[in-house]
mmCIF file of C-alpha atoms and ligand atoms in Angstrom:
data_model
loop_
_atom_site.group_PDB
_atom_site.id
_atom_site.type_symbol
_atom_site.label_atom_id
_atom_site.label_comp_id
_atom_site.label_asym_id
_atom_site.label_seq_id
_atom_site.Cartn_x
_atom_site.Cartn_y
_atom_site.Cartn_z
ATOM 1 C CA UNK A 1 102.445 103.894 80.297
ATOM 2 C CA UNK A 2 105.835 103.629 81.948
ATOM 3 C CA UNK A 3 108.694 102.931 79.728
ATOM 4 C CA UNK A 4 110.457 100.377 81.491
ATOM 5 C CA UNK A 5 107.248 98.087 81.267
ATOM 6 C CA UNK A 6 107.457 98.723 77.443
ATOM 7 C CA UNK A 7 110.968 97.472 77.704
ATOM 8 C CA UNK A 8 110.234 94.875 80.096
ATOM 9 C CA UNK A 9 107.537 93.886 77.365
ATOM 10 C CA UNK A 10 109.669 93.551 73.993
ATOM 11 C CA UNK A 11 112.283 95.592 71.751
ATOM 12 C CA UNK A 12 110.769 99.084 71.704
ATOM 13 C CA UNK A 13 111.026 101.508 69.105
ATOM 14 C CA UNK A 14 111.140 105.350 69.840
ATOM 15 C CA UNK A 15 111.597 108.614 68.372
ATOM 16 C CA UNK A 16 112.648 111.998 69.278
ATOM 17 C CA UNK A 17 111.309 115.535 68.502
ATOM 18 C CA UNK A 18 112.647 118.611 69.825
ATOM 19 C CA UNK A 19 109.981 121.683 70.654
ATOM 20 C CA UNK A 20 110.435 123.758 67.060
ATOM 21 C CA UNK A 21 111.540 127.531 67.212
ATOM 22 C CA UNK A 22 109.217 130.428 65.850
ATOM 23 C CA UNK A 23 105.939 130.844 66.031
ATOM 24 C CA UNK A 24 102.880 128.815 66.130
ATOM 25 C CA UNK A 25 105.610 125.764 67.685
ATOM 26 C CA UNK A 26 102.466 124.006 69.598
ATOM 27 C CA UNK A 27 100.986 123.619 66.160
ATOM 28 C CA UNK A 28 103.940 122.583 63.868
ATOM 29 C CA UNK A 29 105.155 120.074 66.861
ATOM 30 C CA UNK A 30 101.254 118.429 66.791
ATOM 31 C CA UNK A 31 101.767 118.382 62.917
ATOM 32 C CA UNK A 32 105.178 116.070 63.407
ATOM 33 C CA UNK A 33 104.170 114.553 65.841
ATOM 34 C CA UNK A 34 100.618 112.971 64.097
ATOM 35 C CA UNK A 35 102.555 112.093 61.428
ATOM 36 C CA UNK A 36 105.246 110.294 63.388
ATOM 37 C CA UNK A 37 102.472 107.958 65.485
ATOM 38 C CA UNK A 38 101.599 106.545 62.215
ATOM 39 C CA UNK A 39 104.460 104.688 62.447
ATOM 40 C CA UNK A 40 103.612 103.313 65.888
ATOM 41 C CA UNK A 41 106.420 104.306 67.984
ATOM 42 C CA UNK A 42 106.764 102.974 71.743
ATOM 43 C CA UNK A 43 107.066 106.351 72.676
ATOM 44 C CA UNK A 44 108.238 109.835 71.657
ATOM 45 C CA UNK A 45 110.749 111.884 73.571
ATOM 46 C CA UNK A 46 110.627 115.992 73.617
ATOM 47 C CA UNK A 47 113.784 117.456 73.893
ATOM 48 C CA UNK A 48 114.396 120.180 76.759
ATOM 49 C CA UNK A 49 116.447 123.251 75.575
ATOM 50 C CA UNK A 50 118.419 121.203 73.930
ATOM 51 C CA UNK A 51 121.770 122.915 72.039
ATOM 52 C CA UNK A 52 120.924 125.975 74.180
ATOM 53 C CA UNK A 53 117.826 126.668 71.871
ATOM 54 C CA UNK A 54 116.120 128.015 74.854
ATOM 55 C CA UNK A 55 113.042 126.476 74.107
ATOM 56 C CA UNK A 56 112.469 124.330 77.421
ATOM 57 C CA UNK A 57 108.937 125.737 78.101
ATOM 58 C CA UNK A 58 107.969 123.846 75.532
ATOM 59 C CA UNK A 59 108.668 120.292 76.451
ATOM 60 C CA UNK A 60 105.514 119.976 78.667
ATOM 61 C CA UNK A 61 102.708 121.174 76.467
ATOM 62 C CA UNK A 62 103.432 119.265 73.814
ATOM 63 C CA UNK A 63 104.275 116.020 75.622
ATOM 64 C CA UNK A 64 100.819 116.443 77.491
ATOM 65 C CA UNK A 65 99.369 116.572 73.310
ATOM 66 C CA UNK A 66 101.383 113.594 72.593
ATOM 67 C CA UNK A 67 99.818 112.129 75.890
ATOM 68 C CA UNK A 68 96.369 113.148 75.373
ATOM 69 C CA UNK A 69 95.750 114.030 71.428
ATOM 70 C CA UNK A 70 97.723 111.328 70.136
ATOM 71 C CA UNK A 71 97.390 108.779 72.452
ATOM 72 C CA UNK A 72 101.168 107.961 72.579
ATOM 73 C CA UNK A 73 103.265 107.853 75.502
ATOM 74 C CA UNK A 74 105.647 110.780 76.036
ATOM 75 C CA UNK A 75 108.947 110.562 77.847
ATOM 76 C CA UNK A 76 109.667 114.515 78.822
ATOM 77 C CA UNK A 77 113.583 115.173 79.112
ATOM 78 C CA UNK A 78 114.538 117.322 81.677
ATOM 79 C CA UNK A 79 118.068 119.187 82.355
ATOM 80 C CA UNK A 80 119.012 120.654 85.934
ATOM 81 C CA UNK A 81 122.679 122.458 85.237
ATOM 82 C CA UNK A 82 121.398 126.459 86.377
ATOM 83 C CA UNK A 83 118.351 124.881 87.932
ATOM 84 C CA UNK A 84 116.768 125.080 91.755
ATOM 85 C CA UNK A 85 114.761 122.523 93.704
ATOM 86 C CA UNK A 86 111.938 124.761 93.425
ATOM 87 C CA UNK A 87 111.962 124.909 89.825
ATOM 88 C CA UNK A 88 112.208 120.802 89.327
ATOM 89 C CA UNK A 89 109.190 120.677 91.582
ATOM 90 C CA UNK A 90 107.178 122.869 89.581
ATOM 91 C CA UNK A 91 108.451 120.964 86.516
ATOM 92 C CA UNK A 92 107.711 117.956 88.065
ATOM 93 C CA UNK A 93 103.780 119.297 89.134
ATOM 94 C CA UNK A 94 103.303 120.205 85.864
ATOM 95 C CA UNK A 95 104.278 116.967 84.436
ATOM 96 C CA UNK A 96 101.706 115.024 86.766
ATOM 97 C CA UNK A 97 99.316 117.414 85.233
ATOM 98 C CA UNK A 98 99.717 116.612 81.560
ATOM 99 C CA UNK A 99 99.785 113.276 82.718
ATOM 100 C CA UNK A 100 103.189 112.358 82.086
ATOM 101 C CA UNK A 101 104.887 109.704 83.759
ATOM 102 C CA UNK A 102 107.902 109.332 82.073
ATOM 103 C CA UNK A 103 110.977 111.790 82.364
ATOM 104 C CA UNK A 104 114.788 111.771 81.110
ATOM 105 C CA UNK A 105 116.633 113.140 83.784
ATOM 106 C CA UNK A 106 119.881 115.174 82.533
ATOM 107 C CA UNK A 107 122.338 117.701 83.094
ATOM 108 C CA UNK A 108 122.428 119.975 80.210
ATOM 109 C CA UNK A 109 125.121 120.588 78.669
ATOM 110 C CA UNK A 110 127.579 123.492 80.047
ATOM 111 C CA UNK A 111 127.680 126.827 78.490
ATOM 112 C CA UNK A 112 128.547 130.792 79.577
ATOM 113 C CA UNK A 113 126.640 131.929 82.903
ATOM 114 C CA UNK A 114 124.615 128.289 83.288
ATOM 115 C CA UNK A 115 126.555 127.520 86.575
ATOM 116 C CA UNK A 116 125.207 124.913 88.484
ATOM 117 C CA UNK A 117 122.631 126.074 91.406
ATOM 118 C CA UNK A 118 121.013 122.874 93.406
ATOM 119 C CA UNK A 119 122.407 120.128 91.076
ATOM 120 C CA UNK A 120 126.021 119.450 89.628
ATOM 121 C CA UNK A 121 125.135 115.540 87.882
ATOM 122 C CA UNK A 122 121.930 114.269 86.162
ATOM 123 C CA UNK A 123 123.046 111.675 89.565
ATOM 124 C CA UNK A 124 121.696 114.860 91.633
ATOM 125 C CA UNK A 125 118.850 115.525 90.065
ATOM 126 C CA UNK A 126 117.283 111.914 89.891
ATOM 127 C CA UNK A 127 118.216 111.453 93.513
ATOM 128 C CA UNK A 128 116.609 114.362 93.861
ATOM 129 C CA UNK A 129 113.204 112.938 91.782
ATOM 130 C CA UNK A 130 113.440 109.816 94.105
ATOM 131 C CA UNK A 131 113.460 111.677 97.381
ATOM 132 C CA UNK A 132 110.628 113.955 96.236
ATOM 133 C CA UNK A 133 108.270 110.827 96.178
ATOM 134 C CA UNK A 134 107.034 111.336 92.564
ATOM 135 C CA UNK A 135 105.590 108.803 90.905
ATOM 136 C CA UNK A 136 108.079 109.097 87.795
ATOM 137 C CA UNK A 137 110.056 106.631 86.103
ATOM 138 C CA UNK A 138 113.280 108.014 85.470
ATOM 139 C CA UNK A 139 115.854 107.278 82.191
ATOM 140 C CA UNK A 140 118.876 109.007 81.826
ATOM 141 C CA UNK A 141 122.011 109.125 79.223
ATOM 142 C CA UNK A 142 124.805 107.349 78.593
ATOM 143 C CA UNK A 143 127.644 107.644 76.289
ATOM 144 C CA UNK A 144 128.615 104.333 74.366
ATOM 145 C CA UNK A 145 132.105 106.686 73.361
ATOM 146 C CA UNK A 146 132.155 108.028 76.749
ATOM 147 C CA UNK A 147 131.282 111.443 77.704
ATOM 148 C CA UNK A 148 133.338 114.627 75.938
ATOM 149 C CA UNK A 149 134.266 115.879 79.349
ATOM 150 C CA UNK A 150 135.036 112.490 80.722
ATOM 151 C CA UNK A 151 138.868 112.090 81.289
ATOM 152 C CA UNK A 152 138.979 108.764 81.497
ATOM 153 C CA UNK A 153 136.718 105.162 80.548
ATOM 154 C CA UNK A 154 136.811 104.689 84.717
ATOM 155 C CA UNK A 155 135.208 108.221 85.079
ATOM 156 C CA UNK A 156 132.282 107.589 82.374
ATOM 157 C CA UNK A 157 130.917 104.157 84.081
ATOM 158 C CA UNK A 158 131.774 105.263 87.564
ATOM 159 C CA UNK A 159 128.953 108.379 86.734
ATOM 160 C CA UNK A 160 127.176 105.697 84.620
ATOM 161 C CA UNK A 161 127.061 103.635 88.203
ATOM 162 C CA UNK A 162 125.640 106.216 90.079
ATOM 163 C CA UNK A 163 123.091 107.146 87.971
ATOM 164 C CA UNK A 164 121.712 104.023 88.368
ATOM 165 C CA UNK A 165 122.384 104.116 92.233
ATOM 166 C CA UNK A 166 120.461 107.376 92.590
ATOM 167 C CA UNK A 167 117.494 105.194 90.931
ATOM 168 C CA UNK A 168 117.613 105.524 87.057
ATOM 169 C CA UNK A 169 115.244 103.172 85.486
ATOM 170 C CA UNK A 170 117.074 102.397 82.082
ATOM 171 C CA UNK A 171 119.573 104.732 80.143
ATOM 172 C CA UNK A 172 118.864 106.092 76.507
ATOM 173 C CA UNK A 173 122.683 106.396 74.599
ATOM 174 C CA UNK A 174 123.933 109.165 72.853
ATOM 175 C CA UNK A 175 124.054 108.882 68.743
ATOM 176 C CA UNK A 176 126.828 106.559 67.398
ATOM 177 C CA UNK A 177 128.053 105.538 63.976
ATOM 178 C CA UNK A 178 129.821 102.321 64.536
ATOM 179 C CA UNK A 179 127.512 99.973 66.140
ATOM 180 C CA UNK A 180 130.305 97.671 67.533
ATOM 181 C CA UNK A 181 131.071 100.385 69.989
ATOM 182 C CA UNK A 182 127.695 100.163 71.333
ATOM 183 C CA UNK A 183 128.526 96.145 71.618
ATOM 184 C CA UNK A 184 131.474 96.695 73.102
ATOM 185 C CA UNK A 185 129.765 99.409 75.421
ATOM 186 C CA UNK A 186 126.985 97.006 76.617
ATOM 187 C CA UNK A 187 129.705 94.217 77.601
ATOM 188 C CA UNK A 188 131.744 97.110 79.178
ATOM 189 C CA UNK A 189 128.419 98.489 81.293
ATOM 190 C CA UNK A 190 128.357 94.593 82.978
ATOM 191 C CA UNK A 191 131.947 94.756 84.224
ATOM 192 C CA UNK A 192 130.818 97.823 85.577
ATOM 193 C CA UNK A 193 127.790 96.910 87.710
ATOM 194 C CA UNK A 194 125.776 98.902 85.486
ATOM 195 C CA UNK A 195 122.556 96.808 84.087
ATOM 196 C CA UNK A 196 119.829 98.874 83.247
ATOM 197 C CA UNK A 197 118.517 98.081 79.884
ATOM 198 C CA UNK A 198 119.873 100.719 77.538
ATOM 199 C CA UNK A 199 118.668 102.133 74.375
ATOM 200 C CA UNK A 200 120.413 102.662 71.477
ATOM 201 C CA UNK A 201 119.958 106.593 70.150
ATOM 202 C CA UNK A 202 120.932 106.582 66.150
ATOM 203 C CA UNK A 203 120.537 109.364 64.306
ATOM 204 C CA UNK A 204 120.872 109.810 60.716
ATOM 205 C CA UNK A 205 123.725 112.387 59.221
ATOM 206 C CA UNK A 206 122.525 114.847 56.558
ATOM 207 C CA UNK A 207 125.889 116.291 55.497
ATOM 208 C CA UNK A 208 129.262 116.537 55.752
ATOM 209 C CA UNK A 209 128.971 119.354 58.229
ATOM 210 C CA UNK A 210 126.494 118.020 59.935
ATOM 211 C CA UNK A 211 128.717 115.419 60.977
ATOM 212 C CA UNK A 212 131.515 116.899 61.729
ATOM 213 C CA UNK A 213 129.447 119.118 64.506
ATOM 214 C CA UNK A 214 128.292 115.907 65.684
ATOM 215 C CA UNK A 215 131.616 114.665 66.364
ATOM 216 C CA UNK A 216 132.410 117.873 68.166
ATOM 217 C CA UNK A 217 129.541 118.221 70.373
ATOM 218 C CA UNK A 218 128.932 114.633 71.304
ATOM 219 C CA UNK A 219 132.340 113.117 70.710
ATOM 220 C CA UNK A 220 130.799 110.275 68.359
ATOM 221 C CA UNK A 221 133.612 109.110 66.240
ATOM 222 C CA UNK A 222 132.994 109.141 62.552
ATOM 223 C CA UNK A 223 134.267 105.592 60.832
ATOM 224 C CA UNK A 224 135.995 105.444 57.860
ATOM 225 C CA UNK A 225 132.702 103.193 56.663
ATOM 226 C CA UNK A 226 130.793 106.212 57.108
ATOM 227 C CA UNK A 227 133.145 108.732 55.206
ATOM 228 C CA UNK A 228 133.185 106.484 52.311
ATOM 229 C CA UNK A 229 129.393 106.676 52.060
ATOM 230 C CA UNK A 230 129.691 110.672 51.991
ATOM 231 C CA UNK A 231 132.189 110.750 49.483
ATOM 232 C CA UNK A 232 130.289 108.507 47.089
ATOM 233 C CA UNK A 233 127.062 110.232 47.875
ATOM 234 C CA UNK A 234 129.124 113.687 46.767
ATOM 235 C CA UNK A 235 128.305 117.119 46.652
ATOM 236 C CA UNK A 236 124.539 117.012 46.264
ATOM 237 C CA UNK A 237 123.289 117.739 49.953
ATOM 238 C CA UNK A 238 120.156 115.488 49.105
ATOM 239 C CA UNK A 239 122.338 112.512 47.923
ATOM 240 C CA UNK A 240 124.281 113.015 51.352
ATOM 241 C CA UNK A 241 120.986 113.525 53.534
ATOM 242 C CA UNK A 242 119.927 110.022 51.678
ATOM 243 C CA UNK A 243 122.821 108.353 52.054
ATOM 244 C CA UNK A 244 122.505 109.020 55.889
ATOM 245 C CA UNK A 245 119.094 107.876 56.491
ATOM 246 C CA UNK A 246 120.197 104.742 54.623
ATOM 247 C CA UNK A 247 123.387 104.052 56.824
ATOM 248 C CA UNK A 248 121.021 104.600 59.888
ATOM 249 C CA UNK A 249 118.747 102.175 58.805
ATOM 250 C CA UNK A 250 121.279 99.377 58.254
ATOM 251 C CA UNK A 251 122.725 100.234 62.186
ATOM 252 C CA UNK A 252 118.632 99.856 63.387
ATOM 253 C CA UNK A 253 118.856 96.463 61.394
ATOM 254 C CA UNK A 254 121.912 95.260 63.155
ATOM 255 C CA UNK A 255 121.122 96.615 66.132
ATOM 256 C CA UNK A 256 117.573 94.832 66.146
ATOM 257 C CA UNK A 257 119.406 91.433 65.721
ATOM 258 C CA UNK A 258 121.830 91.655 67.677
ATOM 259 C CA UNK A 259 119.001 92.302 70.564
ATOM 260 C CA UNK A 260 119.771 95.701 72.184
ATOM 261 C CA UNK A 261 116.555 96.506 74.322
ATOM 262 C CA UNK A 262 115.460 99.312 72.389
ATOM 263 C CA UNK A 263 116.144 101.325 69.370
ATOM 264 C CA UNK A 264 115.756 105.161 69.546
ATOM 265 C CA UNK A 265 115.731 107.703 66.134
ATOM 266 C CA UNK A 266 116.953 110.975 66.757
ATOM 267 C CA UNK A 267 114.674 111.831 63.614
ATOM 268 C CA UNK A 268 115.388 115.839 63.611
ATOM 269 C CA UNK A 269 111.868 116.315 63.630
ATOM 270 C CA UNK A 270 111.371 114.300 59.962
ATOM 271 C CA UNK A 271 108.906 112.218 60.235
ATOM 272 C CA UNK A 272 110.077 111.230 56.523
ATOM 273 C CA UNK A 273 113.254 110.096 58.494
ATOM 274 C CA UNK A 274 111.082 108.018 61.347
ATOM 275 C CA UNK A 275 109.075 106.344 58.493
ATOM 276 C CA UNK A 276 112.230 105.164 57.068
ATOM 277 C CA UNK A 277 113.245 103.809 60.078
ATOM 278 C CA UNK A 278 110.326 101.507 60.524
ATOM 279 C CA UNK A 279 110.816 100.761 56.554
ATOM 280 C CA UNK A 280 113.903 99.185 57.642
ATOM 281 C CA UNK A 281 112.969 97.278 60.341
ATOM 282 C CA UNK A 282 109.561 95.903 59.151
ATOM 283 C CA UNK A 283 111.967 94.965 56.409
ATOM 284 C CA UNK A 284 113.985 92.683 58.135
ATOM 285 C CA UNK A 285 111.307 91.493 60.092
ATOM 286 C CA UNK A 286 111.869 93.324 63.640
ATOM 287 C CA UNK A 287 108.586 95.174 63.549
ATOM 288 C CA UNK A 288 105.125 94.067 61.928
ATOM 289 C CA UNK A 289 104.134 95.628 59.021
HETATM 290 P P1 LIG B 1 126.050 113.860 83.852
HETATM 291 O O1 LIG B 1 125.633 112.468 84.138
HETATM 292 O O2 LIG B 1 126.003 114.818 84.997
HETATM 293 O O3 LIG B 1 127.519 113.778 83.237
HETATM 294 C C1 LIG B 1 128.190 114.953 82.777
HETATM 295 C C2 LIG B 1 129.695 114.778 83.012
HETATM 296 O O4 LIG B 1 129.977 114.775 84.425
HETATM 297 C C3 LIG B 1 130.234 113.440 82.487
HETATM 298 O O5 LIG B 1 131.529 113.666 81.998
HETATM 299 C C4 LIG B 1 130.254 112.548 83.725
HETATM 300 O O6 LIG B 1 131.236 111.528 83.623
HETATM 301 C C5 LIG B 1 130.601 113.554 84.821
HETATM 302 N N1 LIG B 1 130.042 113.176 86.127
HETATM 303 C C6 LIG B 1 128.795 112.716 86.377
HETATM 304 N N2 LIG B 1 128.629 112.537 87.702
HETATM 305 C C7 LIG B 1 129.789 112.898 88.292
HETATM 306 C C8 LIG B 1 130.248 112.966 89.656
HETATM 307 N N3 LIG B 1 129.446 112.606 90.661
HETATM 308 N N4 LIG B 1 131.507 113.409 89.889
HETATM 309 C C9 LIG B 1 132.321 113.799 88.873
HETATM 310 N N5 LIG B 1 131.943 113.766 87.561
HETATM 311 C C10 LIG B 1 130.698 113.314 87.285
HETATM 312 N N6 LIG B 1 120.727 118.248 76.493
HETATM 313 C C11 LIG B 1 119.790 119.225 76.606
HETATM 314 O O7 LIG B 1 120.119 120.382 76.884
HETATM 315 N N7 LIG B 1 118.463 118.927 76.416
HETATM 316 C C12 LIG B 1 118.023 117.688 76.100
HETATM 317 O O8 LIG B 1 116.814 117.474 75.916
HETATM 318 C C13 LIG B 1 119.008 116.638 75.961
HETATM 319 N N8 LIG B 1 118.636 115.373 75.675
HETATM 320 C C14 LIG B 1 119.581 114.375 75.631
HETATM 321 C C15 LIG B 1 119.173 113.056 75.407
HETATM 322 C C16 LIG B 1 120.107 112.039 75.357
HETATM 323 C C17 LIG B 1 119.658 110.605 75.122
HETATM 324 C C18 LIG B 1 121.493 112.331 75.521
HETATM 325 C C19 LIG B 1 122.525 111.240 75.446
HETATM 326 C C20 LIG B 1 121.895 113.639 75.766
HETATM 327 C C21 LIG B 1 120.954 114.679 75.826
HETATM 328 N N9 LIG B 1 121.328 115.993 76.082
HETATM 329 C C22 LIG B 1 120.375 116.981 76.183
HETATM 330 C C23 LIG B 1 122.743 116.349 76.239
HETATM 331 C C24 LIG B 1 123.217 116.273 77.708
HETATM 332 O O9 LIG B 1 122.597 117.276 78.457
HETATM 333 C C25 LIG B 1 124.735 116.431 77.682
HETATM 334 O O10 LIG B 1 125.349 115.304 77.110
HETATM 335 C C26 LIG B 1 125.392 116.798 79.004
HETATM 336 O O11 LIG B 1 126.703 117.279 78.685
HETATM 337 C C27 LIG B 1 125.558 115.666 79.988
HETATM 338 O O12 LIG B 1 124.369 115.245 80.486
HETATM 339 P P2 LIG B 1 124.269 113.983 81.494
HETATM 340 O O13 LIG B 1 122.875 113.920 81.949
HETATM 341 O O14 LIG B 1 124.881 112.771 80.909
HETATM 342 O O15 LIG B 1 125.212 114.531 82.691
#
């Protein structure tokens, strides 16, 4: 089922796995996986290659077992920085033969000798989706802090803009730890022309340097709020790990009532993490028990 008719349909609630390293991954991503759609998500998204792990050939084959196996819909991300036309099409062919209609168009992030070949912006490559005539529907990111290599708040939207020009069918945000940026983010995306529904990404921190990579590599801010909670949680690296999935839960909360249009876990491949999640907001009434 297409996403956007989930989202047309209520407040969804999503989680993401990324295709694990090593061997046997077909079998330990079926083994997350069944345990996450216990919980009943909208929809899980597989990660493609993401942090340079390499592992993009992955993405497919287990979508198509979330697809078929677990009978939950799949939404397969897809990056195009060191990509051709050729190789989106055969991306895109094998997608309409695991039965996948759902894909997260992106750019990947830069790194040494991934220069751009057909495509410069994710804008490119769902422009490119569009023309090709497949029958996809088409998210894409967006940065409620702005993107690292943004220079300026103009620059983020203006990208944000043309994402959704190019035909974008509803954005999925990068993590965040103070949920009134995300507020503040949504109100900005208006001014801007851009209104797609968007939905929020939160993902729990496990540690101090966990965090601190996180603010590197996606330019989320950390809050003092959130600093306090690691210092009382102290050195124990399961007393920190806790006292993130615990913050995370309260932002899915707040986030629930305050209406965003859907509420995604970046759950690190925990489905201990994704139960908590729906915990939380069966807790507070959001989700049925
Ligand atoms: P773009 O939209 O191309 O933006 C990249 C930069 O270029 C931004 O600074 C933007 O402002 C600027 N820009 C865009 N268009 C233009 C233009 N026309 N002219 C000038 N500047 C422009 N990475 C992976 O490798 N695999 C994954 O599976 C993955 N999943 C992700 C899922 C989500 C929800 C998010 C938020 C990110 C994910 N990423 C993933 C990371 C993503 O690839 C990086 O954040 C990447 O750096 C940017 O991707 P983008 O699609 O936003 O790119």
């Amino acid at each position: 089922m297409r996403i956007t008719d989930k989202l047309a349909a209520r407040q969804t609630f999503s989680f993401e796995i990324f295709p694990p390293k090593g061997e046997l991954p077909l079998e330990t991503a079926y083994d997350i996986a069944s345990q996450m759609v216990r919980d009943r998500p909208d929809w899980i998204s597989v990660t493609y290659s993401a942090g340079g792990t390499g592992n993009s050939a992955h993405t497919v084959p287990i979508a198509a077992q979330l697809e078929r196996d677990l009978g939950v819909t799949a939404l397969a991300h897809l990056t195009c920085l060191g990509s051709t036309r050729a190789d989106v099409d055969a991306y895109v062919a094998s997608l309409a033969s695991a039965g996948v209609e759902n894909v997260l168009a992106l750019r990947g992030d830069r790194a040494p000798g991934r220069e751009a070949k057909d495509f410069e912006h994710a804008s490119d490559l769902i422009a490119y989706l569009r023309s090709s005539g497949a029958d996809l529907c088409v998210g894409a990111a967006c940065y409620p802090e702005g993107h690292v290599e943004s220079p300026t708040e103009e620059e983020s939207f203006r990208s944000l803009y043309l994402k959704q020009e190019a035909g974008a069918d509803y954005l999925v945000s990068q993590l965040f730890f103070d949920n009134e940026d995300f507020y503040r983010f949504r109100e900005k995306c208006l001014r801007h022309r851009v209104r797609l529904p968007i939905v929020a990404g939160i993902m729990p921190f496990t540690s101090v340097k966990q965090i601190q990579r996180m603010a590197f590599t996606c330019g989320a801010s950390i809050p003092a709020k959130v600093v306090k909670r690691l210092v009382l949680a102290g050195d124990d690296p399961a007393d920190q790990a806790r006292a993130g999935v615990e913050y995370a839960c309260e932002q899915l909360a707040d986030l629930a009532a305050n209406g965003v249009d859907g509420l995604h876990v970046y759950s690190m491949n925990k489905p201990s993490v994704a139960h908590a999640a729906r915990e939380a907001l069966v807790a507070c009434g959001y989700l049925g028990a």
